[in-house]
């Protein structure tokens, strides 16, 4: 029985990449807080991850663009900007925390593999 | 991983907010700069921001990340303050001087907004740094 590393990682590797991509989208929202007409966007995390799991190739390049959705603001601004800083900051902080969660899971997987390799 | 792009996005926002703070400082500094003619008077300056797709030029892709660019710095069209000051050496033949159309209260609130936005992006950069460092330590304890 051989160890397939990409399978051994489970979906945590995909989740980690998706978190990193989502960080980029949220950083854009925060950066464009004062840009007139800018519309805040976000990744549909669950749907994208499910799609990644089905594709099985773990490639994010062609899927990250398609899953972006526009955020519905609580209050519309006069200049057409839909960024609400509080919402974005909360999402960014949550996403950063989820990123380190995924990272922790990956680390635990690696530790388990190292144990298996060393035969402990 | 796209950390480089994220840093560029946050950096562009910081640069844009710096430009904004620059115009605010200029407006506030010149709020009392009188002039003898309407053409010579200082007018409040405002930067115009626009979103710049990070992957511009690539076909068939939606914009995943957007940087901020300062399109232009425009001068305000609002009327100048015309004041009767015959003793002012700059006064024209009717004894009037023109003061800039700077609204100090609006500039102050704009300044708060700009510095807060700048700080937010500094925070984003800090978080990115932490995430990247954590990623570099992946598998270290194994």
PDB file of C-alpha atoms in Angstrom, chain B residues 33-93:
ATOM      1  CA  UNK B  33      -4.723  81.942   0.648  1.00  0.00           C
ATOM      2  CA  UNK B  34      -6.383  84.993  -0.867  1.00  0.00           C
ATOM      3  CA  UNK B  35      -5.959  86.062  -4.471  1.00  0.00           C
ATOM      4  CA  UNK B  36      -6.745  89.259  -6.388  1.00  0.00           C
ATOM      5  CA  UNK B  37      -8.544  87.550  -9.265  1.00  0.00           C
ATOM      6  CA  UNK B  38     -10.877  84.638  -9.761  1.00  0.00           C
ATOM      7  CA  UNK B  39      -8.418  82.852 -12.023  1.00  0.00           C
ATOM      8  CA  UNK B  40      -5.522  83.226  -9.604  1.00  0.00           C
ATOM      9  CA  UNK B  41      -7.354  81.845  -6.600  1.00  0.00           C
ATOM     10  CA  UNK B  42      -6.610  78.374  -5.241  1.00  0.00           C
ATOM     11  CA  UNK B  43      -9.365  75.825  -5.794  1.00  0.00           C
ATOM     12  CA  UNK B  44      -9.946  72.744  -3.663  1.00  0.00           C
ATOM     13  CA  UNK B  45      -8.423  69.624  -5.212  1.00  0.00           C
ATOM     14  CA  UNK B  46      -9.948  66.155  -5.113  1.00  0.00           C
ATOM     15  CA  UNK B  47      -8.463  62.857  -6.293  1.00  0.00           C
ATOM     16  CA  UNK B  48     -10.599  60.562  -8.448  1.00  0.00           C
ATOM     17  CA  UNK B  49     -10.235  56.866  -7.616  1.00  0.00           C
ATOM     18  CA  UNK B  50     -10.967  53.996  -9.963  1.00  0.00           C
ATOM     19  CA  UNK B  51     -10.760  50.218  -9.642  1.00  0.00           C
ATOM     20  CA  UNK B  52      -8.064  48.610 -11.773  1.00  0.00           C
ATOM     21  CA  UNK B  53      -8.510  44.852 -12.391  1.00  0.00           C
ATOM     22  CA  UNK B  54      -5.378  43.038 -11.210  1.00  0.00           C
ATOM     23  CA  UNK B  55      -5.445  40.619 -14.158  1.00  0.00           C
ATOM     24  CA  UNK B  56      -6.215  43.216 -16.802  1.00  0.00           C
ATOM     25  CA  UNK B  57      -5.303  42.133 -20.293  1.00  0.00           C
ATOM     26  CA  UNK B  58      -6.071  38.467 -19.800  1.00  0.00           C
ATOM     27  CA  UNK B  59      -9.034  37.404 -21.856  1.00  0.00           C
ATOM     28  CA  UNK B  60     -12.012  35.403 -20.705  1.00  0.00           C
ATOM     29  CA  UNK B  61     -11.468  36.070 -17.044  1.00  0.00           C
ATOM     30  CA  UNK B  62     -13.495  38.125 -14.664  1.00  0.00           C
ATOM     31  CA  UNK B  63     -11.641  40.445 -12.385  1.00  0.00           C
ATOM     32  CA  UNK B  64     -10.679  38.503  -9.300  1.00  0.00           C
ATOM     33  CA  UNK B  65      -8.798  41.279  -7.553  1.00  0.00           C
ATOM     34  CA  UNK B  66      -8.836  44.995  -8.154  1.00  0.00           C
ATOM     35  CA  UNK B  67      -6.175  47.527  -7.356  1.00  0.00           C
ATOM     36  CA  UNK B  68      -6.926  51.187  -6.806  1.00  0.00           C
ATOM     37  CA  UNK B  69      -5.602  53.790  -9.179  1.00  0.00           C
ATOM     38  CA  UNK B  70      -5.761  57.551  -8.934  1.00  0.00           C
ATOM     39  CA  UNK B  71      -7.233  58.535 -12.289  1.00  0.00           C
ATOM     40  CA  UNK B  72      -6.855  62.262 -11.869  1.00  0.00           C
ATOM     41  CA  UNK B  73      -6.812  65.099  -9.387  1.00  0.00           C
ATOM     42  CA  UNK B  74      -9.608  67.516 -10.253  1.00  0.00           C
ATOM     43  CA  UNK B  75     -10.275  71.030  -9.031  1.00  0.00           C
ATOM     44  CA  UNK B  76     -13.609  71.814  -7.416  1.00  0.00           C
ATOM     45  CA  UNK B  77     -16.146  73.888  -9.402  1.00  0.00           C
ATOM     46  CA  UNK B  78     -17.774  75.376  -6.344  1.00  0.00           C
ATOM     47  CA  UNK B  79     -17.902  79.172  -6.260  1.00  0.00           C
ATOM     48  CA  UNK B  80     -15.022  80.997  -4.603  1.00  0.00           C
ATOM     49  CA  UNK B  81     -15.542  83.074  -1.502  1.00  0.00           C
ATOM     50  CA  UNK B  82     -15.599  86.726  -2.571  1.00  0.00           C
ATOM     51  CA  UNK B  83     -14.760  89.036   0.337  1.00  0.00           C
ATOM     52  CA  UNK B  84     -14.680  92.827   0.486  1.00  0.00           C
ATOM     53  CA  UNK B  85     -11.249  93.698   1.938  1.00  0.00           C
ATOM     54  CA  UNK B  86     -10.063  97.024   0.555  1.00  0.00           C
ATOM     55  CA  UNK B  87      -7.086  97.136   2.921  1.00  0.00           C
ATOM     56  CA  UNK B  88      -5.739  93.845   1.544  1.00  0.00           C
ATOM     57  CA  UNK B  89      -2.783  94.523  -0.785  1.00  0.00           C
ATOM     58  CA  UNK B  90      -4.103  91.814  -3.115  1.00  0.00           C
ATOM     59  CA  UNK B  91      -7.522  93.440  -3.489  1.00  0.00           C
ATOM     60  CA  UNK B  92      -8.701  94.298  -7.010  1.00  0.00           C
ATOM     61  CA  UNK B  93     -10.035  97.732  -8.090  1.00  0.00           C
TER      62      UNK B  93
END
